[in-house]
Coordinates of C-alpha atoms in Angstrom, one line a residue:
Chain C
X839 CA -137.9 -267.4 -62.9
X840 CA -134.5 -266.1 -63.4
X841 CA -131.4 -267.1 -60.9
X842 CA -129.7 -265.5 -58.6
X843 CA -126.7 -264.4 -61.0
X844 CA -128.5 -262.9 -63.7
X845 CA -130.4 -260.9 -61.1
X846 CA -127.9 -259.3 -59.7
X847 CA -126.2 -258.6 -63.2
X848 CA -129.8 -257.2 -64.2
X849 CA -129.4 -255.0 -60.5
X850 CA -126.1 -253.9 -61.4
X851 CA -127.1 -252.7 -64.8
X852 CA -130.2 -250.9 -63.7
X853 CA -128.0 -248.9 -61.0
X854 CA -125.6 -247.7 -63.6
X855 CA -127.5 -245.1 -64.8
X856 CA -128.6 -244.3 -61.5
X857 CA -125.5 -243.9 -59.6
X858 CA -124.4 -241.8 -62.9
X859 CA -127.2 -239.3 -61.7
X860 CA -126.1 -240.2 -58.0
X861 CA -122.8 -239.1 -59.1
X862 CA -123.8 -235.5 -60.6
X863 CA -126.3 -235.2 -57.5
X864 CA -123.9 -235.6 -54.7
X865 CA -121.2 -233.8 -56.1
X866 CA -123.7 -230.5 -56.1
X867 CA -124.3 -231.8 -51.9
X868 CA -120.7 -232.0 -51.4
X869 CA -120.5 -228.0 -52.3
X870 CA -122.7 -227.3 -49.8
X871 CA -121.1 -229.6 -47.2
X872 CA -118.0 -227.7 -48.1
X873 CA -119.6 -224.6 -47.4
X874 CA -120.8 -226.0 -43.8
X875 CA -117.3 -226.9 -42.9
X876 CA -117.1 -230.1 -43.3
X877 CA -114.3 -232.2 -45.1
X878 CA -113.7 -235.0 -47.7
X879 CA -114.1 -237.8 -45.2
X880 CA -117.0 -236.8 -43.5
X881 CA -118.5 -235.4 -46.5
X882 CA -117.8 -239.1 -47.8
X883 CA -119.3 -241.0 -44.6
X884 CA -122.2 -238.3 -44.4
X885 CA -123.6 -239.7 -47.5
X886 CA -122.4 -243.7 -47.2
X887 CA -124.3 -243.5 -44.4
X888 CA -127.7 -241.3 -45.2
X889 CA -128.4 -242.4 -48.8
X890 CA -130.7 -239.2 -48.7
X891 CA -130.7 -236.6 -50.9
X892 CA -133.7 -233.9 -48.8
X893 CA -132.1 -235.5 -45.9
X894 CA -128.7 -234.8 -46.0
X895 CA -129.2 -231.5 -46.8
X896 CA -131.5 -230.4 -43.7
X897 CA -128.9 -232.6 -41.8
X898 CA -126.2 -230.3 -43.3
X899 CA -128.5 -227.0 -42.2
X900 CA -128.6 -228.5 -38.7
X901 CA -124.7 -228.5 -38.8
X902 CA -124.5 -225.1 -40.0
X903 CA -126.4 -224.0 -37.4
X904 CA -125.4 -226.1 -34.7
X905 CA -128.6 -227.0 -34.0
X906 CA -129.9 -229.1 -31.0
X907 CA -129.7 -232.7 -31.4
X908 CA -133.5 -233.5 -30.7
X909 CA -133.8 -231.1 -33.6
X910 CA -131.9 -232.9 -36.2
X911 CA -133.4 -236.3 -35.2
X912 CA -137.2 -234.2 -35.8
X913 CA -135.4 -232.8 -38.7
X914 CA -134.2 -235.9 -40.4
X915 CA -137.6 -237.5 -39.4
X916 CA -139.7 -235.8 -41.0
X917 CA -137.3 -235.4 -44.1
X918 CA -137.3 -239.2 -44.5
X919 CA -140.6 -239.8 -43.9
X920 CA -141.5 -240.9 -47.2
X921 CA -138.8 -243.8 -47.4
X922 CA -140.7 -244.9 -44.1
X923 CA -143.8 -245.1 -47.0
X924 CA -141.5 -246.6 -48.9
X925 CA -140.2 -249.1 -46.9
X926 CA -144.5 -249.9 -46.1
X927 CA -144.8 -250.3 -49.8
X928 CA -141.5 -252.1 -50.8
X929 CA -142.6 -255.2 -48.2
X930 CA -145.2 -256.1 -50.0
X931 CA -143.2 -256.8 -53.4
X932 CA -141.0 -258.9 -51.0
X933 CA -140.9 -262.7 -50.5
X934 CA -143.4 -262.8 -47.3
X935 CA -140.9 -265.9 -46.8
X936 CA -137.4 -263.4 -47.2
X937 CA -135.6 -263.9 -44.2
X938 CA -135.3 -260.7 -41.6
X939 CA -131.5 -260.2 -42.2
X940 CA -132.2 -259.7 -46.2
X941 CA -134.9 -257.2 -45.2
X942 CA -132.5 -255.2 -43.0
X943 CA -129.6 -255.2 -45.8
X944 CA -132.5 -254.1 -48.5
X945 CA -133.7 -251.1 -46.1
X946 CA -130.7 -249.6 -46.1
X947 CA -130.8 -247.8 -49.4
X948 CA -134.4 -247.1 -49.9
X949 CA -134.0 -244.4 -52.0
X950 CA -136.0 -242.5 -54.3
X951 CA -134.6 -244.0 -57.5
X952 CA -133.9 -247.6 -55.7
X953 CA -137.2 -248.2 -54.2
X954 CA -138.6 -247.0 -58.0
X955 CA -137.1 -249.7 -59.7
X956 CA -137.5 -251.7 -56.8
X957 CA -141.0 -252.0 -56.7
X958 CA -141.4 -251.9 -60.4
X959 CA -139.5 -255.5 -60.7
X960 CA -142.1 -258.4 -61.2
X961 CA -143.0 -259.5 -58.0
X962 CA -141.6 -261.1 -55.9
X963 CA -138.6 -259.0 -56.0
X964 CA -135.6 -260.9 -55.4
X965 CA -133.0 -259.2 -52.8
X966 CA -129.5 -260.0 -55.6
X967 CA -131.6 -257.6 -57.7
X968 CA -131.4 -254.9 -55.0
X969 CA -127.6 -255.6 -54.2
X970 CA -126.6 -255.6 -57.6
X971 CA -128.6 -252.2 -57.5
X972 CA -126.8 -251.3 -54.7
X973 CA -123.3 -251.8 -55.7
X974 CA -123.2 -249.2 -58.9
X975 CA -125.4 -247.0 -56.6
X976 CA -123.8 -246.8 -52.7
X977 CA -120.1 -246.0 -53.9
X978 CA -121.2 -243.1 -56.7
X979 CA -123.4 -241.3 -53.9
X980 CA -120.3 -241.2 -51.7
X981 CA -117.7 -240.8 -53.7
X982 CA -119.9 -237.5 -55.8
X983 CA -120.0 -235.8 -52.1
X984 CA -116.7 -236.4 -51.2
X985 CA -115.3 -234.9 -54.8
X986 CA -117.6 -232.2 -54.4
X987 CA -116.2 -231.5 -50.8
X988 CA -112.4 -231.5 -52.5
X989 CA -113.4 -230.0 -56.3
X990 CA -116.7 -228.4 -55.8
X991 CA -115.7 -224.6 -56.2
X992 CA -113.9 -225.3 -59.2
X993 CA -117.0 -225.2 -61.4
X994 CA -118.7 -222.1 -62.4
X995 CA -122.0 -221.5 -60.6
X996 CA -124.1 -221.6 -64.0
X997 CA -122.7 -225.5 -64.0
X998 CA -123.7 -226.0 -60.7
X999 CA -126.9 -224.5 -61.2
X1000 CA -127.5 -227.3 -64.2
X1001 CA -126.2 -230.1 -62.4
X1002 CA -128.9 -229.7 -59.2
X1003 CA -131.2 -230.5 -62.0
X1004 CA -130.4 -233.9 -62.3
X1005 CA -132.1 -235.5 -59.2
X1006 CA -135.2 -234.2 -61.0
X1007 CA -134.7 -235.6 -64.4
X1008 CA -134.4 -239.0 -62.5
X1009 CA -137.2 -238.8 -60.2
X1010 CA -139.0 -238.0 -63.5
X1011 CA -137.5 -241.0 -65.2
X1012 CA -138.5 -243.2 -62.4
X1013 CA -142.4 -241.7 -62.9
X1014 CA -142.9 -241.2 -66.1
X1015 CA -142.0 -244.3 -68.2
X1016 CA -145.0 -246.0 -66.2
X1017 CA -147.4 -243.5 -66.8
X1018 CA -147.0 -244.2 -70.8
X1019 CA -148.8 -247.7 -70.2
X1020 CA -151.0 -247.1 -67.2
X1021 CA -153.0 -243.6 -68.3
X1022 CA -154.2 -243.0 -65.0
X1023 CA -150.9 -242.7 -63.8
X1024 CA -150.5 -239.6 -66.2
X1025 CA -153.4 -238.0 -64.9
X1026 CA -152.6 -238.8 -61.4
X1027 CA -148.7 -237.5 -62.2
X1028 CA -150.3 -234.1 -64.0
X1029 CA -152.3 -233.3 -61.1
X1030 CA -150.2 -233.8 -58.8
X1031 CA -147.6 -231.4 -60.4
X1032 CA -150.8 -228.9 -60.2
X1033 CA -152.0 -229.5 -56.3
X1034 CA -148.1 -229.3 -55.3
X1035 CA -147.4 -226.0 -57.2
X1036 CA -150.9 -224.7 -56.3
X1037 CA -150.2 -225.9 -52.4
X1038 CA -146.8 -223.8 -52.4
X1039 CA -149.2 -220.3 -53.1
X1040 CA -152.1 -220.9 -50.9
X1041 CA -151.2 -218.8 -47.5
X1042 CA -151.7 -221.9 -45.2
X1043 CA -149.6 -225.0 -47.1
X1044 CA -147.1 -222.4 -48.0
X1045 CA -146.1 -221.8 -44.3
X1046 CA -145.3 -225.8 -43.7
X1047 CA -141.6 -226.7 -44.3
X1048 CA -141.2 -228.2 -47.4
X1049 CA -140.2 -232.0 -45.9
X1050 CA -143.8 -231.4 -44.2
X1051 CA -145.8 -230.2 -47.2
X1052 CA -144.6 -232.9 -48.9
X1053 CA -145.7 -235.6 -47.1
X1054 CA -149.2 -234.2 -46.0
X1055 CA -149.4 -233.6 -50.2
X1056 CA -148.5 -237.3 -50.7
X1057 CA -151.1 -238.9 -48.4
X1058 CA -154.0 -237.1 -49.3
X1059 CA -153.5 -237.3 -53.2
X1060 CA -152.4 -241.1 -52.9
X1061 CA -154.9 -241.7 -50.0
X1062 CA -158.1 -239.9 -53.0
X1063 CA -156.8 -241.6 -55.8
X1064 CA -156.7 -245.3 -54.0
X1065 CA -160.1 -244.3 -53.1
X1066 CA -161.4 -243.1 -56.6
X1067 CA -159.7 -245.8 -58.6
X1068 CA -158.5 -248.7 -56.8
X1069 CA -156.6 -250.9 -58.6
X1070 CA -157.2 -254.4 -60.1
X1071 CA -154.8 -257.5 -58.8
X1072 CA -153.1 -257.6 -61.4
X1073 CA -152.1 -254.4 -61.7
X1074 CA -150.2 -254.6 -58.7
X1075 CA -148.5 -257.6 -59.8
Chain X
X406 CA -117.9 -226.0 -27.3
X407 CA -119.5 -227.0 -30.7
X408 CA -120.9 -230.3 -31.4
X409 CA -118.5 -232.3 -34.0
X410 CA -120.0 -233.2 -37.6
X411 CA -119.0 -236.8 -36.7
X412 CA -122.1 -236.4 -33.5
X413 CA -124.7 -235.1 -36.3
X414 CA -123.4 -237.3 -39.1
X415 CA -123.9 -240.7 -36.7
X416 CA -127.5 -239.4 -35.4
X417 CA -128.3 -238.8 -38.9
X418 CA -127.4 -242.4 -39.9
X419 CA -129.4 -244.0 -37.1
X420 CA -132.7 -242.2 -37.4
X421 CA -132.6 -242.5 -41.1
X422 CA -131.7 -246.3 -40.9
X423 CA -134.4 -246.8 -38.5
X424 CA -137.3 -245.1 -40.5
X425 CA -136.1 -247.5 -43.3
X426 CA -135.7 -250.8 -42.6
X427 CA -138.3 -251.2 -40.0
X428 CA -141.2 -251.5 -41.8
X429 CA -139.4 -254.2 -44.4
X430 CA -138.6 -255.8 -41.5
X431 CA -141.3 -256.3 -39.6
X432 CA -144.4 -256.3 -42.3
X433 CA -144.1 -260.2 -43.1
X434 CA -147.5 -260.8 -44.7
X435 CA -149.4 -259.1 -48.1
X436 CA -151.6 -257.1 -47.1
X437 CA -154.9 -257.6 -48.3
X438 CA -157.3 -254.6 -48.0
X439 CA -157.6 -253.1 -51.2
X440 CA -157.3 -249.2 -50.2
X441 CA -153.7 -250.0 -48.7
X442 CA -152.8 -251.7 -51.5
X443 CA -154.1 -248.9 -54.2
X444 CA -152.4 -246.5 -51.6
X445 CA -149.5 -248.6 -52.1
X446 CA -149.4 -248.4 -55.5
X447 CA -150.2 -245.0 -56.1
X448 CA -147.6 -243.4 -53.8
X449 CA -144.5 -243.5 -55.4
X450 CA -145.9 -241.7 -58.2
X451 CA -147.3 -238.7 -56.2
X452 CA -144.2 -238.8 -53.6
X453 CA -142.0 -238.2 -56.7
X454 CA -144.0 -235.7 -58.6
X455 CA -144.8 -233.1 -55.2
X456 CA -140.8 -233.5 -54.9
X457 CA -140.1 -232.7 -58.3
X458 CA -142.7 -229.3 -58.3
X459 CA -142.5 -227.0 -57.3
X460 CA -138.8 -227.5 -56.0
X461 CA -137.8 -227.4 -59.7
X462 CA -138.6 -224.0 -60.6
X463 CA -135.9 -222.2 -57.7
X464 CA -133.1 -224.3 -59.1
X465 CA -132.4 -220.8 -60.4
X466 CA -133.0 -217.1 -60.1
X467 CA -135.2 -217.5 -63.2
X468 CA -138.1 -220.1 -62.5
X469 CA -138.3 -220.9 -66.7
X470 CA -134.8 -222.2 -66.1
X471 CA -136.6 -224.8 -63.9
X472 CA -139.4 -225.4 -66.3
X473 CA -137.3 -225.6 -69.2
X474 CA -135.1 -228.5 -67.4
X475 CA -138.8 -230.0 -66.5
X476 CA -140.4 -230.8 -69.9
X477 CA -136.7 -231.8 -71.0
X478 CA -136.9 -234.5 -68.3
X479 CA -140.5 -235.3 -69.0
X480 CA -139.6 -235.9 -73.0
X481 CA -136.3 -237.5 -72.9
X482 CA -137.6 -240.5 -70.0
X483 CA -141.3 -240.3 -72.1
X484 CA -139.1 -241.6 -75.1
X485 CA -135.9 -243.1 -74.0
X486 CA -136.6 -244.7 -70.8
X487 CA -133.5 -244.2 -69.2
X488 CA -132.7 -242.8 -65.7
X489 CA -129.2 -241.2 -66.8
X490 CA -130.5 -239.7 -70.4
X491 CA -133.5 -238.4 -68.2
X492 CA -130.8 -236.7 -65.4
X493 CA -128.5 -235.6 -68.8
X494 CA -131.3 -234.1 -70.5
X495 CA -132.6 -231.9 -67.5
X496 CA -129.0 -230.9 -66.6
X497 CA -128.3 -229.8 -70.2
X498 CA -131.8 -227.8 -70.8
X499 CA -131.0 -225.8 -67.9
X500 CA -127.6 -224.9 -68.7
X501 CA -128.6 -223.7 -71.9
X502 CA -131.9 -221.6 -70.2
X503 CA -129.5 -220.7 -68.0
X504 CA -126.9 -219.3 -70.5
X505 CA -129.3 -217.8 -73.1
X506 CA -132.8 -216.5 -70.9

């Protein structure tokens, strides 16, 4: 059982590298957030306030468009959706004895990368972990969209091209290190690369919006593989 | 009269708030039936991965561009571990697909 102090430490250090990627990310949303119209500040309070990455940019469509507001609340829901997963899975690595104000500090930023390393902390996971986590993270989302709002047209697109890559290289990095001790994962990762590029050709799933395939994609490949190979208790420990 | 960003930004914040921290909140106890916990377990994994492709490949005109920056991600987090070498290597894989394909 480690304390309190050296958890948070050990949260701080595992968001470095995350809000690094945050960083490079956001800047790349604040370009486009330039493009909509908006400026640094709201760029800056758009994303201290969202923590989403898919999100924000639907959001930022909606603005461009000036679309209703019962749109953007469908909009947003359905882009989010899968933090609401998230937030299902992330409970059960929780203290069932964590009080409810600790639970409403951690939901804040359940993000991709967050929730990762989040759920992947021995259990129970302790909420200093997730504020250290929080602290190198929150602040480099923002500040990335807000610099991209002021600098973004600076780069050359080619550079800007490169730099959406890097919310993929994390999502990967969140993934994949997993899958090199639990096989299963690998083959579960692998075809799920193959039903989601598959999905995006077939006439029907094609049609969906991309928030929506997503989600009906994640259910029904998690939903088979719990089926086909549920796991032991101790893996979930 | 056009809505303000500040209207969209705000509505944005709430609904996304909401979506995340009530279940946290209000899901106390472990849940003990197998399939959610498997479901549980597995979901991160595939929530990522149908994120990642096929979005990857229109990153650029070129989808190898995307594919390139793919298996760069996949190698460097296979042997370094690390969230920001993972984001580095994609970033640089695709600037140089970019630059030479």
């Amino acid at each position: 059982m480690q304390t309190t102090r050296s958890e948070f430490f050990q949260g701080l250090k595992h968001g470095l590298p995350i809000g690094l990627g945050y960083f490079a990310v956001s800047f790349s949303l604040g370009i486009t957030a330039r493009n909509v119209g908006l400026n640094a500040v709201q760029g800056l309070f758009l994303s201290l306030l969202n923590n989403a990455s898919a999100g924000e940019y639907a959001g930022l469509e909606a603005i461009r468009t000036q679309a209703p507001l019962v749109e953007l609340v469908l909009l947003i829901l359905i882009a989010n959706a899968r933090y609401f997963l998230m937030s299902c899975a992330l409970s059960q690595r929780l203290s069932p004895t964590l009080p409810w104000y600790h639970r409403m500090l951690i939901g804040f930023d359940i993000t991709d990368e967050l929730f990762g390393i989040g759920v992947t902390h021995p259990y129970p996971t302790p909420p200093s972990y997730m504020y250290g986590a929080f602290l190198t993270t929150i602040p480099m989302w923002a500040a990335g969209t807000a610099l991209g709002v002021v600098a973004g047209n600076v780069l050359p697109a080619v550079v800007v091209t490169a730099l959406s890559a890097a919310i993929y290289g994390m999502f990967i990095a969140v993934i994949i290190p997993p899958a090199r001790e639990d096989k299963a994962l690998l083959v579960l990762i692998l075809i799920s690369f193959g039903v989601s590029w598959g999905a995006s050709l077939l006439p029907l799933l094609s049609g969906l919006s991309e928030s929506l395939r997503i989600i009906i994609l994640t259910l029904v490949i998690s939903a088979a593989a719990a089926l086909l190979r549920p796991v032991k208790e101790e893996e979930v420990r | 009269m056009n809505t303000s960003p500040w209207t969209y930004i705000l509505v944005m914040a709430a609904v996304s708030y909401a979506i995340r921290v009530l279940p946290v909140t209000l899901i106390r106890r472990q849940i003990k039936n197998r399939f959610v916990r498997s479901l549980f377990y597995y979901l991160p994994y595939v929530t990522l991965s149908v994120m990642t492709v096929p979005a990857i490949f229109s990153i650029a005109e070129d989808p190898a561009c995307g594919a390139v920056g793919l298996v760069a991600a996949i190698l460097t987090a296979w042997f370094t571990r690390n969230l920001f070498l993972s984001a580095c290597g994609a970033c640089l894989a695709v600037l140089a697909a970019a630059l030479l394909l």
